[in-house]
Each structure stands twice: as structure tokens, then as C-alpha cells.
CSV table of C-alpha atoms in Angstrom, one decimal:
chain,number,residue,atom,x,y,z
A,1,UNK,CA,43.5,4.5,120.5
A,2,UNK,CA,45.4,1.4,119.1
A,3,UNK,CA,44.6,-0.2,115.9
A,4,UNK,CA,44.6,-4.0,115.0
A,5,UNK,CA,45.9,-4.9,111.6
A,6,UNK,CA,45.0,-8.2,109.8
A,7,UNK,CA,47.6,-9.5,107.4
A,8,UNK,CA,46.7,-12.2,104.7
A,9,UNK,CA,44.8,-14.7,106.8
A,10,UNK,CA,42.2,-15.5,103.8
A,11,UNK,CA,45.1,-16.7,101.6
A,12,UNK,CA,45.8,-19.6,104.2
A,13,UNK,CA,42.2,-20.7,104.1
A,14,UNK,CA,42.4,-20.7,100.1
A,15,UNK,CA,45.5,-22.8,100.0
A,16,UNK,CA,44.2,-25.2,102.2
A,17,UNK,CA,40.5,-25.4,100.5
A,18,UNK,CA,41.2,-25.1,96.9
A,19,UNK,CA,43.1,-28.4,96.4
A,20,UNK,CA,39.9,-30.1,97.8
A,21,UNK,CA,37.7,-28.1,95.6
A,22,UNK,CA,39.8,-29.1,92.6
A,23,UNK,CA,39.8,-32.8,93.7
A,24,UNK,CA,35.9,-32.9,94.0
A,25,UNK,CA,35.4,-31.2,90.8
A,26,UNK,CA,37.8,-33.7,89.1
A,27,UNK,CA,36.0,-36.5,90.7
A,28,UNK,CA,32.6,-35.5,89.5
A,29,UNK,CA,33.9,-34.8,85.9
A,30,UNK,CA,35.8,-38.1,86.0
A,31,UNK,CA,32.3,-39.9,87.2
A,32,UNK,CA,30.6,-37.9,84.4
A,33,UNK,CA,33.1,-38.9,81.7
A,34,UNK,CA,32.9,-42.7,82.7
A,35,UNK,CA,29.2,-42.6,82.8
A,36,UNK,CA,29.0,-40.9,79.4
A,37,UNK,CA,31.5,-43.8,78.1
A,38,UNK,CA,29.5,-46.4,79.8
A,39,UNK,CA,26.4,-45.0,78.2
A,40,UNK,CA,28.0,-44.9,74.9
A,41,UNK,CA,29.3,-48.5,75.1
A,42,UNK,CA,25.9,-49.7,75.9
A,43,UNK,CA,24.6,-47.7,72.8
A,44,UNK,CA,27.1,-49.3,70.5
A,45,UNK,CA,26.2,-53.1,72.1
A,46,UNK,CA,22.5,-52.2,71.3
A,47,UNK,CA,23.0,-51.2,67.8
A,48,UNK,CA,25.2,-54.4,67.5
A,49,UNK,CA,22.2,-56.5,68.9
A,50,UNK,CA,19.7,-55.0,66.7
A,51,UNK,CA,22.0,-55.9,63.8
A,52,UNK,CA,22.5,-59.3,64.7
A,53,UNK,CA,18.6,-59.8,65.1
A,54,UNK,CA,18.1,-58.1,61.8
A,55,UNK,CA,20.5,-60.7,60.3
A,56,UNK,CA,18.4,-63.5,61.8
A,57,UNK,CA,15.2,-62.3,60.4
A,58,UNK,CA,16.7,-61.6,57.1
A,59,UNK,CA,18.3,-65.1,57.2
A,60,UNK,CA,15.0,-67.0,58.1
A,61,UNK,CA,13.2,-65.1,55.3
A,62,UNK,CA,15.9,-66.1,52.6
A,63,UNK,CA,16.0,-69.8,53.8
A,64,UNK,CA,12.2,-70.1,53.5
A,65,UNK,CA,12.2,-68.5,49.9
A,66,UNK,CA,15.1,-70.6,48.8
A,67,UNK,CA,13.7,-73.8,50.6
A,68,UNK,CA,16.7,-73.9,52.6
A,69,UNK,CA,19.5,-73.6,50.0
A,70,UNK,CA,20.5,-70.0,51.0
A,71,UNK,CA,24.3,-70.1,51.9
A,72,UNK,CA,24.4,-67.1,54.4
A,73,UNK,CA,26.0,-63.7,53.5
A,74,UNK,CA,29.4,-62.0,54.2
A,75,UNK,CA,29.5,-58.8,56.3
A,76,UNK,CA,26.7,-56.7,55.0
A,77,UNK,CA,26.1,-52.9,55.7
A,78,UNK,CA,22.7,-52.2,57.5
A,79,UNK,CA,23.0,-48.7,58.4
A,80,UNK,CA,25.6,-46.4,56.8
A,81,UNK,CA,25.9,-44.0,59.8
A,82,UNK,CA,27.0,-41.4,57.1
A,83,UNK,CA,23.6,-39.7,56.7
A,84,UNK,CA,22.9,-38.9,60.4
A,85,UNK,CA,26.7,-39.0,61.4
A,86,UNK,CA,26.0,-41.7,63.7
A,87,UNK,CA,26.9,-45.3,64.1
A,88,UNK,CA,27.5,-47.7,61.1
A,89,UNK,CA,26.1,-51.3,61.7
A,90,UNK,CA,26.6,-54.5,59.7
A,91,UNK,CA,25.5,-58.1,60.2
A,92,UNK,CA,27.2,-61.3,59.0
A,93,UNK,CA,25.2,-64.6,58.9
A,94,UNK,CA,26.7,-68.2,58.4
A,95,UNK,CA,24.7,-71.3,57.8
A,96,UNK,CA,25.3,-74.8,58.9
A,97,UNK,CA,23.1,-77.8,57.7
A,98,UNK,CA,22.3,-80.2,60.6
A,99,UNK,CA,20.5,-82.8,58.1
A,100,UNK,CA,17.2,-81.0,58.0
A,101,UNK,CA,17.5,-78.5,60.7
A,102,UNK,CA,19.9,-75.3,60.4
A,103,UNK,CA,22.2,-73.8,62.6
A,104,UNK,CA,22.5,-70.0,62.2
A,105,UNK,CA,25.5,-67.6,63.4
A,106,UNK,CA,24.4,-64.2,63.1
A,107,UNK,CA,27.2,-61.6,63.9
A,108,UNK,CA,26.1,-57.8,64.5
A,109,UNK,CA,28.7,-55.3,64.6
A,110,UNK,CA,28.7,-51.3,65.3
A,111,UNK,CA,31.3,-48.8,64.3
A,112,UNK,CA,32.0,-45.1,65.2
A,113,UNK,CA,32.9,-43.0,63.4
A,114,UNK,CA,31.2,-44.5,60.2
A,115,UNK,CA,34.6,-44.7,58.4
A,116,UNK,CA,36.3,-47.0,61.2
A,117,UNK,CA,37.5,-50.3,60.3
A,118,UNK,CA,37.4,-51.5,63.9
A,119,UNK,CA,34.1,-52.3,65.4
A,120,UNK,CA,33.0,-50.6,68.8
A,121,UNK,CA,31.0,-53.6,69.7
A,122,UNK,CA,30.3,-56.8,68.4
A,123,UNK,CA,27.2,-59.3,69.2
A,124,UNK,CA,27.1,-62.9,68.1
A,125,UNK,CA,23.8,-65.0,68.1
A,126,UNK,CA,23.3,-68.7,67.7
A,127,UNK,CA,19.9,-69.8,66.5
A,128,UNK,CA,18.6,-73.1,65.9
A,129,UNK,CA,15.9,-73.5,62.9
A,130,UNK,CA,13.5,-76.6,63.0
A,131,UNK,CA,12.2,-77.8,59.8
A,132,UNK,CA,8.6,-78.5,59.6
A,133,UNK,CA,6.6,-80.0,56.4
A,134,UNK,CA,3.2,-79.2,55.8
A,135,UNK,CA,0.3,-80.8,53.7
A,136,UNK,CA,-2.9,-79.4,52.3
A,137,UNK,CA,-4.7,-78.0,55.5
A,138,UNK,CA,-6.6,-75.2,57.0
A,139,UNK,CA,-7.6,-73.5,60.3
A,140,UNK,CA,-11.2,-72.8,60.9
A,141,UNK,CA,-12.2,-71.1,64.0
A,142,UNK,CA,-15.8,-70.4,65.6
A,143,UNK,CA,-17.3,-67.4,67.1
A,144,UNK,CA,-14.8,-67.9,69.9
A,145,UNK,CA,-12.0,-66.5,67.5
A,146,UNK,CA,-8.3,-67.1,67.1
A,147,UNK,CA,-5.9,-66.0,69.8
A,148,UNK,CA,-2.2,-66.2,69.2
A,149,UNK,CA,0.7,-65.4,71.6
A,150,UNK,CA,4.3,-65.4,72.0
A,151,UNK,CA,5.8,-66.9,69.0
A,152,UNK,CA,2.9,-68.9,67.4
A,153,UNK,CA,2.9,-69.0,63.7
A,154,UNK,CA,0.4,-70.1,61.0
A,155,UNK,CA,2.6,-70.3,58.0
A,156,UNK,CA,0.4,-69.8,54.6
A,157,UNK,CA,-2.6,-71.7,53.8
A,158,UNK,CA,-6.2,-70.5,54.3
A,159,UNK,CA,-7.5,-69.3,57.6
A,160,UNK,CA,-11.2,-68.5,58.3
A,161,UNK,CA,-12.5,-67.2,61.6
A,162,UNK,CA,-16.0,-66.9,62.5
A,163,UNK,CA,-15.4,-64.5,65.6
A,164,UNK,CA,-12.3,-62.3,65.9
A,165,UNK,CA,-8.6,-62.6,65.7
A,166,UNK,CA,-6.2,-61.4,68.6
A,167,UNK,CA,-2.2,-61.3,67.9
A,168,UNK,CA,0.0,-60.6,70.8
A,169,UNK,CA,3.9,-60.6,71.5
A,170,UNK,CA,5.5,-61.9,68.2
A,171,UNK,CA,2.9,-64.3,66.9
A,172,UNK,CA,2.5,-64.4,62.9
A,173,UNK,CA,0.0,-65.3,60.4
A,174,UNK,CA,1.6,-66.0,56.9
A,175,UNK,CA,5.1,-65.1,55.7
A,176,UNK,CA,6.8,-62.7,53.4
A,177,UNK,CA,6.6,-64.0,49.9
A,178,UNK,CA,4.0,-66.6,50.7
A,179,UNK,CA,1.2,-64.7,52.2
A,180,UNK,CA,-1.8,-66.6,53.8
A,181,UNK,CA,-5.6,-66.1,53.0
A,182,UNK,CA,-7.5,-64.5,56.1
A,183,UNK,CA,-11.2,-64.2,56.4
A,184,UNK,CA,-12.8,-62.9,59.8
A,185,UNK,CA,-16.8,-62.8,59.8
A,186,UNK,CA,-17.1,-61.1,63.1
A,187,UNK,CA,-19.8,-63.2,64.2
A,188,UNK,CA,-19.8,-62.2,68.0
A,189,UNK,CA,-23.0,-60.2,68.5
A,190,UNK,CA,-24.8,-59.7,70.9
A,191,UNK,CA,-21.7,-58.1,72.9
A,192,UNK,CA,-20.2,-60.6,75.5
A,193,UNK,CA,-21.5,-60.0,78.9
A,194,UNK,CA,-25.1,-59.2,77.9
A,195,UNK,CA,-27.8,-61.0,79.2
A,196,UNK,CA,-30.3,-63.6,77.7
A,197,UNK,CA,-28.1,-65.1,74.8
A,198,UNK,CA,-30.7,-66.0,72.2
A,199,UNK,CA,-31.3,-69.6,71.1
A,200,UNK,CA,-29.6,-68.7,67.6
A,201,UNK,CA,-26.6,-66.9,69.0
A,202,UNK,CA,-24.0,-66.1,67.8
A,203,UNK,CA,-25.1,-63.6,65.1
A,204,UNK,CA,-23.2,-61.4,62.8
A,205,UNK,CA,-22.4,-58.1,63.9
A,206,UNK,CA,-23.6,-54.9,62.1
A,207,UNK,CA,-21.3,-52.1,61.7
A,208,UNK,CA,-20.7,-50.2,65.1
A,209,UNK,CA,-21.0,-53.4,66.7
A,210,UNK,CA,-17.6,-54.9,68.0
A,211,UNK,CA,-15.9,-53.3,65.0
A,212,UNK,CA,-12.3,-54.1,64.3
A,213,UNK,CA,-12.5,-57.9,65.0
A,214,UNK,CA,-8.6,-58.1,64.1
A,215,UNK,CA,-6.9,-56.6,67.3
A,216,UNK,CA,-2.8,-56.5,67.2
A,217,UNK,CA,-1.7,-56.2,70.6
A,218,UNK,CA,2.1,-57.1,70.2
A,219,UNK,CA,4.3,-54.5,68.6
A,220,UNK,CA,6.1,-57.3,66.8
A,221,UNK,CA,3.2,-59.3,65.7
A,222,UNK,CA,2.2,-59.3,61.9
A,223,UNK,CA,0.0,-60.5,59.4
A,224,UNK,CA,1.3,-61.5,55.8
A,225,UNK,CA,-2.0,-62.1,54.2
A,226,UNK,CA,-4.7,-61.1,51.7
A,227,UNK,CA,-7.1,-60.1,54.6
A,228,UNK,CA,-11.2,-59.7,54.3
A,229,UNK,CA,-12.7,-58.9,57.9
A,230,UNK,CA,-16.1,-57.5,58.3
A,231,UNK,CA,-16.1,-54.0,60.0
A,232,UNK,CA,-12.6,-53.6,60.0
A,233,UNK,CA,-11.4,-50.1,59.7
A,234,UNK,CA,-7.6,-50.4,60.1
A,235,UNK,CA,-6.2,-50.4,56.5
A,236,UNK,CA,-2.7,-50.7,55.0
A,237,UNK,CA,-0.5,-48.5,55.2
A,238,UNK,CA,-2.3,-46.6,58.2
A,239,UNK,CA,-1.0,-49.7,60.1
A,240,UNK,CA,1.8,-51.8,59.3
A,241,UNK,CA,0.7,-55.1,61.0
A,242,UNK,CA,-1.1,-56.2,57.7
A,243,UNK,CA,1.4,-56.4,54.7
A,244,UNK,CA,1.4,-58.3,51.5
A,245,UNK,CA,-1.9,-56.7,50.4
A,246,UNK,CA,-3.2,-56.5,53.7
A,247,UNK,CA,-6.8,-55.4,54.1
A,248,UNK,CA,-8.7,-55.9,50.8
A,249,UNK,CA,-12.2,-55.8,52.1
A,250,UNK,CA,-13.9,-55.0,55.2
A,251,UNK,CA,-17.3,-56.4,54.2
A,252,UNK,CA,-19.0,-59.4,52.6
A,253,UNK,CA,-17.4,-62.2,54.9
A,254,UNK,CA,-20.2,-64.9,55.3
A,255,UNK,CA,-19.8,-66.8,58.5
A,256,UNK,CA,-19.2,-70.6,57.9
A,257,UNK,CA,-20.7,-73.7,59.8
A,258,UNK,CA,-17.7,-75.6,61.2
A,259,UNK,CA,-17.0,-78.9,59.5
A,260,UNK,CA,-19.9,-81.1,59.7
A,261,UNK,CA,-19.6,-84.6,61.4
A,262,UNK,CA,-22.0,-87.5,61.3
A,263,UNK,CA,-21.9,-88.5,65.1
A,264,UNK,CA,-25.0,-90.6,64.8
A,265,UNK,CA,-23.4,-92.6,61.9
A,266,UNK,CA,-20.4,-93.5,63.8
A,267,UNK,CA,-22.6,-94.6,67.1
A,268,UNK,CA,-24.6,-96.5,64.8
A,269,UNK,CA,-21.8,-98.4,63.4
A,270,UNK,CA,-20.1,-99.6,66.7
A,271,UNK,CA,-19.1,-103.3,66.6
A,272,UNK,CA,-21.4,-104.6,69.6
A,273,UNK,CA,-18.8,-107.5,69.9
A,274,UNK,CA,-15.8,-105.2,70.5
A,275,UNK,CA,-16.9,-102.9,73.5
A,276,UNK,CA,-14.4,-102.4,76.2
A,277,UNK,CA,-15.6,-101.4,79.5
A,278,UNK,CA,-13.3,-99.6,81.9
A,279,UNK,CA,-10.3,-97.4,81.7
A,280,UNK,CA,-7.3,-98.4,79.5
A,281,UNK,CA,-3.6,-97.9,80.7
A,282,UNK,CA,-1.1,-98.7,78.1
A,283,UNK,CA,2.5,-98.8,79.1
A,284,UNK,CA,5.3,-101.2,77.5
A,285,UNK,CA,2.6,-102.6,75.0
A,286,UNK,CA,1.6,-102.8,71.4
A,287,UNK,CA,-2.0,-102.9,71.1
A,288,UNK,CA,-4.1,-102.9,67.8
A,289,UNK,CA,-7.7,-101.4,67.8
A,290,UNK,CA,-10.0,-102.9,65.2
A,291,UNK,CA,-12.3,-100.5,63.2
A,292,UNK,CA,-15.6,-99.6,64.9
A,293,UNK,CA,-14.4,-100.2,68.6
A,294,UNK,CA,-16.1,-98.5,71.4
A,295,UNK,CA,-14.4,-97.9,74.9
A,296,UNK,CA,-16.4,-97.0,77.9
A,297,UNK,CA,-13.8,-95.1,80.0
A,298,UNK,CA,-10.7,-93.0,79.7
A,299,UNK,CA,-7.5,-94.1,77.5
A,300,UNK,CA,-3.9,-93.2,78.8
A,301,UNK,CA,-0.8,-93.9,76.7
A,302,UNK,CA,2.4,-94.1,78.6
A,303,UNK,CA,5.9,-95.0,78.1
A,304,UNK,CA,6.7,-97.5,75.4
A,305,UNK,CA,3.0,-97.6,74.1
A,306,UNK,CA,2.0,-97.9,70.6
A,307,UNK,CA,-1.6,-98.2,69.7
A,308,UNK,CA,-2.4,-99.1,66.0
A,309,UNK,CA,-5.8,-98.1,64.6
A,310,UNK,CA,-7.4,-99.7,61.9
A,311,UNK,CA,-10.7,-97.7,61.8
A,312,UNK,CA,-13.0,-95.5,63.6
A,313,UNK,CA,-13.1,-95.7,67.5
A,314,UNK,CA,-15.4,-94.1,70.0
A,315,UNK,CA,-14.0,-93.3,73.6
A,316,UNK,CA,-16.5,-92.1,75.9
A,317,UNK,CA,-14.0,-90.7,78.2
A,318,UNK,CA,-10.8,-88.8,77.9
A,319,UNK,CA,-7.9,-89.7,75.9
A,320,UNK,CA,-4.3,-88.9,77.3
A,321,UNK,CA,-1.0,-89.1,75.8
A,322,UNK,CA,1.4,-88.9,78.8
A,323,UNK,CA,4.7,-87.1,78.9
A,324,UNK,CA,6.8,-89.9,78.2
A,325,UNK,CA,9.0,-91.1,75.5
A,326,UNK,CA,7.2,-93.4,72.7
A,327,UNK,CA,3.7,-92.9,73.5
A,328,UNK,CA,2.0,-93.2,70.1
A,329,UNK,CA,-1.0,-93.7,68.1
A,330,UNK,CA,-0.4,-94.9,64.9
A,331,UNK,CA,-2.5,-95.5,61.5
A,332,UNK,CA,-2.4,-98.8,60.3
A,333,UNK,CA,-0.4,-99.4,57.1
A,334,UNK,CA,-3.2,-100.5,54.8
A,335,UNK,CA,-5.7,-97.7,55.8
A,336,UNK,CA,-6.5,-95.2,53.0
A,337,UNK,CA,-9.0,-93.0,55.0
A,338,UNK,CA,-8.2,-91.1,58.2
A,339,UNK,CA,-9.7,-93.0,61.2
A,340,UNK,CA,-12.3,-90.9,63.3
A,341,UNK,CA,-11.2,-91.0,67.0
A,342,UNK,CA,-14.3,-89.4,68.6
A,343,UNK,CA,-13.7,-88.4,72.3
A,344,UNK,CA,-16.6,-87.7,74.5
A,345,UNK,CA,-14.9,-86.8,77.7
A,346,UNK,CA,-14.9,-83.2,79.2
A,347,UNK,CA,-11.2,-83.0,79.3
A,348,UNK,CA,-11.1,-84.5,75.6
A,349,UNK,CA,-7.6,-85.0,74.1
A,350,UNK,CA,-4.4,-84.2,76.0
A,351,UNK,CA,-1.0,-84.9,74.3
A,352,UNK,CA,1.9,-83.6,76.3
A,353,UNK,CA,4.5,-85.4,74.4
A,354,UNK,CA,2.9,-88.4,72.4
A,355,UNK,CA,2.7,-88.4,68.6
A,356,UNK,CA,-0.2,-89.0,66.3
A,357,UNK,CA,1.8,-91.1,63.5
A,358,UNK,CA,0.4,-91.3,59.9
A,359,UNK,CA,1.1,-94.3,57.8
A,360,UNK,CA,3.5,-94.3,54.8
A,361,UNK,CA,0.7,-93.2,52.5
A,362,UNK,CA,0.4,-89.9,54.6
A,363,UNK,CA,-2.9,-90.9,56.2
A,364,UNK,CA,-3.3,-89.5,59.6
A,365,UNK,CA,-6.3,-89.1,62.1
A,366,UNK,CA,-9.4,-87.2,62.5
A,367,UNK,CA,-9.4,-86.5,66.3
A,368,UNK,CA,-12.8,-85.1,67.4
A,369,UNK,CA,-13.7,-83.9,70.6
A,370,UNK,CA,-17.3,-83.9,70.8
A,371,UNK,CA,-18.1,-82.7,74.5
A,372,UNK,CA,-20.5,-80.0,75.0
A,373,UNK,CA,-21.8,-78.5,78.1
A,374,UNK,CA,-25.3,-80.2,78.2
A,375,UNK,CA,-25.1,-83.7,76.6
A,376,UNK,CA,-29.0,-84.0,77.1
A,377,UNK,CA,-29.2,-81.2,74.0
A,378,UNK,CA,-29.6,-83.5,70.9
A,379,UNK,CA,-26.6,-85.5,72.2
A,380,UNK,CA,-24.4,-82.6,71.4
A,381,UNK,CA,-25.4,-82.6,67.8
A,382,UNK,CA,-26.6,-78.9,67.7
A,383,UNK,CA,-25.6,-76.3,70.6
A,384,UNK,CA,-26.7,-72.8,70.6
A,385,UNK,CA,-27.1,-69.9,72.9
A,386,UNK,CA,-26.1,-70.0,76.4
A,387,UNK,CA,-24.9,-73.8,76.2
A,388,UNK,CA,-22.7,-72.6,73.3
A,389,UNK,CA,-21.0,-70.1,75.4
A,390,UNK,CA,-20.5,-72.2,78.2
A,391,UNK,CA,-19.2,-75.0,75.8
A,392,UNK,CA,-16.8,-72.9,74.1
A,393,UNK,CA,-14.5,-71.8,77.0
A,394,UNK,CA,-13.7,-75.5,78.0
A,395,UNK,CA,-10.5,-76.8,76.4
A,396,UNK,CA,-11.1,-80.2,75.1
A,397,UNK,CA,-8.0,-80.4,72.5
A,398,UNK,CA,-4.6,-79.5,74.5
A,399,UNK,CA,-1.4,-80.2,72.6
A,400,UNK,CA,1.8,-79.4,74.2
A,401,UNK,CA,5.6,-80.3,74.4
A,402,UNK,CA,6.7,-81.5,70.8
A,403,UNK,CA,3.5,-83.0,69.8
A,404,UNK,CA,4.1,-84.4,66.1
A,405,UNK,CA,1.0,-85.0,64.0
A,406,UNK,CA,1.7,-83.4,60.4
A,407,UNK,CA,-1.5,-84.9,58.9
A,408,UNK,CA,-3.8,-85.1,61.8
A,409,UNK,CA,-7.0,-83.0,61.9
A,410,UNK,CA,-7.8,-81.9,65.4
A,411,UNK,CA,-11.5,-80.6,66.0
A,412,UNK,CA,-13.0,-79.3,69.2
A,413,UNK,CA,-16.5,-79.0,67.7
A,414,UNK,CA,-18.1,-77.1,70.5
A,415,UNK,CA,-15.0,-76.1,72.7
A,416,UNK,CA,-11.4,-74.9,72.6
A,417,UNK,CA,-8.4,-76.3,70.6
A,418,UNK,CA,-5.2,-75.2,72.9
A,419,UNK,CA,-1.8,-75.8,71.1
A,420,UNK,CA,1.3,-74.8,72.9
A,421,UNK,CA,5.1,-75.1,72.5
A,422,UNK,CA,6.7,-76.9,69.6
A,423,UNK,CA,5.2,-79.4,67.1
A,424,UNK,CA,4.0,-80.1,63.7
A,425,UNK,CA,0.2,-80.4,63.1
A,426,UNK,CA,-2.0,-80.6,60.1
A,427,UNK,CA,-5.4,-78.8,60.5
A,428,UNK,CA,-7.4,-77.6,63.3
A,429,UNK,CA,-10.8,-76.5,63.8
A,430,UNK,CA,-12.8,-75.3,67.1
A,431,UNK,CA,-15.2,-72.7,68.5
A,432,UNK,CA,-11.9,-71.2,69.9
A,433,UNK,CA,-8.5,-71.8,68.8
A,434,UNK,CA,-5.5,-70.7,71.1
A,435,UNK,CA,-2.1,-70.7,70.1
A,436,UNK,CA,1.0,-69.9,72.5
A,437,UNK,CA,4.8,-70.0,72.8
A,438,UNK,CA,6.2,-71.9,69.5
A,439,UNK,CA,2.9,-73.5,68.2
A,440,UNK,CA,3.2,-73.5,64.5
A,441,UNK,CA,0.6,-74.8,62.0
A,442,UNK,CA,2.1,-75.2,58.4
A,443,UNK,CA,0.2,-75.5,55.0
A,444,UNK,CA,1.1,-76.7,51.5
A,445,UNK,CA,-0.7,-76.3,48.2
A,446,UNK,CA,-4.2,-77.6,47.6
A,447,UNK,CA,-3.0,-80.8,46.0
A,448,UNK,CA,-1.1,-81.6,49.3
A,449,UNK,CA,2.3,-81.3,47.8
A,450,UNK,CA,4.8,-81.1,51.0
A,451,UNK,CA,6.4,-77.8,51.6
A,452,UNK,CA,9.2,-77.2,54.0
A,453,UNK,CA,9.7,-74.2,56.2
A,454,UNK,CA,12.3,-73.3,58.9
A,455,UNK,CA,11.1,-71.8,62.2
A,456,UNK,CA,13.0,-70.5,65.2
A,457,UNK,CA,13.6,-73.3,67.6
A,458,UNK,CA,16.4,-71.9,70.0
A,459,UNK,CA,18.0,-68.5,70.3
A,460,UNK,CA,21.1,-67.8,72.6
A,461,UNK,CA,23.7,-65.3,72.7
A,462,UNK,CA,27.3,-66.6,72.3
A,463,UNK,CA,29.7,-64.8,74.8
């Protein structure tokens, strides 16, 4: 029987296949190394970004503490990287005076290893700070609460809330080194949604009803304040969203009646010889309103309109300052007491860009939105129960797009004040107060000595 002999055929297969296997493994190794390098590079850049942000935060704090005289800082170590054997981070901040406003340049750097002299990554931020000047003022909210979102800020001063406080995103009450005073009564019972609101609604909640009236939703929201809040169980340092003493009491806050206003007296004082019937549309005009004027209709201020006010005015409709340049209401130069502008319309007061200009003595306006859900109830002199609930959700003061009114008091007596975007305001009060975007309320001392603060008005990365 003849035998077949096989000689070395497997060697040929290995010679052909092995280079392909080596090529594939090399490719995967190269991909893995490249991915690791990309991830590491992203990590270095993230460290640099956080360092630059830390430089901005530190700069704003120092500028406010020094009233704008802080000169900046050379490269400063934020994290040494030695302790954990990881990345060292630094920031460097320069300050440019823009004649009131300030331009910051913050450069964050990351180094690896920690003793390296050349940064692995560098991030530069350009930040514009807007200067706002405050007078003596306050925030008072009814049972509908104080709701703050985005970058809304209340800087210093005294804040009283009958209902609840809700902070989201990067909203802030008070500031480091200059804490506010915050009192929250938790007057929100019976629970929202329960039927049959009694005539004396709202009522003060007892323990176990709507506890913790201060609710911090955003992880970057913070309260720098001495806080008193009924039935609030979160205490510092259990939660770090309340600092500068934080929660000092969780009982004993008595609800306050919102600021009184004698509506009947203003109506009785109307000059019957100065009653305008019909809507007013002001554009390319300079108009003067005498004291105790009544307007039966709506008032709209448009481009190049200036209305100088010499005393109290009653508008039965709405007041709109349109989204144009130079749409202003101005307090007369000789006026020593704030004119009361009483607005009855359901839409109330809307300002998209127009300003409420005080005179050289610092006298502004009292803007009073007096609408309620049912005018037949005592002409809206006393609103409770279901009608108060219905009234509180209607916005009758809406301020947006750079409204300047640093000495003016805005008051939605039975309804909501909604403040959006940039602007400088005096005091606000309403059953509900909503603040969003870059809305900022600032405060000074009780004597009204002006105080300046710098807040972020623009933020971009420089490439």
C-alpha cells in the first residue's frame, strides 16, 4: 500500500496570514492609543475650562468686594496636582476698565505632569461685566412665591416671601461678603389643587404641610443670606446652597400684608377737567401729564416718545413701552414724591425696552398694576380665596430687554411680576414674582446710599 506524505503546507498559510494579523492588531492598538490621547486631551481642556471659570468667579467676587478697584491677578495655582498625582491647574485674570463697565480676560491652564512648565491645554474667556447701581429697596412676594431661573439675581437687601422660594439654574440671592436677609413664611395652605379655597385663603402652613418652602433645583443656584423659613428642615452644612450663616431659624416668620395702597383716594383726586377718553399712541412726541390725570383707554409709547409726569395718573387700560429706542416715562424735575401710575388693564404694564427715568433728585415712579380677577369685588380693594388664586397667575407687570428703572417701584398687587433679561430696577412686590435670564434686582443701605455691583452681561470663549 502506497503512503502519501505531506510536507510543510501549514507554513505557507502562516507566512501569508501572519502579516495580516499583525497589521490588524497594530491598527487596533494605534486606534486605542489615539482614542486615549484624544480623551486625555479633552480632559486637559476640561481642566483648563474649569480653571478659567474659577478665575471669572473669583474676579467678580473681588471686584464687588473692592467696588471695582481690583486690578486682576497673575497666573495663580488652583490645583497643585501633586497630592493626587494628576493635573495641575492655574488661572490668570486681567481687568480692563470700560468707563463703568469692565472687561475680564480669564485664562485657564492645565499642566501634566504637575512639574511641567508648558501647559497641556489653555482656555481663554472674555467676559463683559455690567455695572448696576442700587438704592434702598426691597422685594416682597405674596403667597404665589419668588421663582428665579437662569442667571437671575437679587443682590443684598431684604427679601420677604409670604409663600415659597424656588431657585433654578444659576440663580442667586445675596452675594458673598454682602449677604441678603431672606424670610419665608410658607403661607401656601391648603395645598394647591384642593377644592373649595376658603374666603380667607391663603393660610399659614403647619408643620407637615408643604414643608421646605425653599426649593433649590439648580445645582449652581445659591443663597448668600441670613435665612428664616417656617418648616424648613435643610440646614447648613447639610446642604451647601445656603451660606453666609444660611438657615438660622425654621419658625416664627409671620406673614405680611403686601404694601397697602389707597386706590379710592387716587380715584377721588382725579381732575375731572383732565380726563382723556380713548387710546394714546405716542411716537416722535414730547408729552406732559399733569397731576391727577385720568386716561380711559390704553397708552402705548413708541420710538422717540417722552412722557413727562408731574403727579399721579390713572390709566384704566394697559401701559406699553414698545420695543423701540427712546420710549421713556420721565419724572418731572420739580417732583419730590414718586408719582403713582395706577394701571387697571388685565395686561397691565409691559416694557420691552423703554425706561422709567427718575429725576436728578433720584425720584422715580410707583407703578401699580391693580387688576384682579373680578373687579366687582370691592373694586379690587380686597381679594381672597378662589379669586385671589385666579388673579395671582395673571402677569400684570412684564419687564424685558434692558429696562432701566433704578428708582422705580413695580407692584402687581393681586397678580404676577415677571422680570426678564437685563435691566436695573428698584423695588418689586406682587403676589407672585418671577425672575429669569439676567434679571437683576440690587439694593443699597437703608439710607439709600448708592452702591455699585458688577454682574455678568456677556460671556464667550476666545479662540
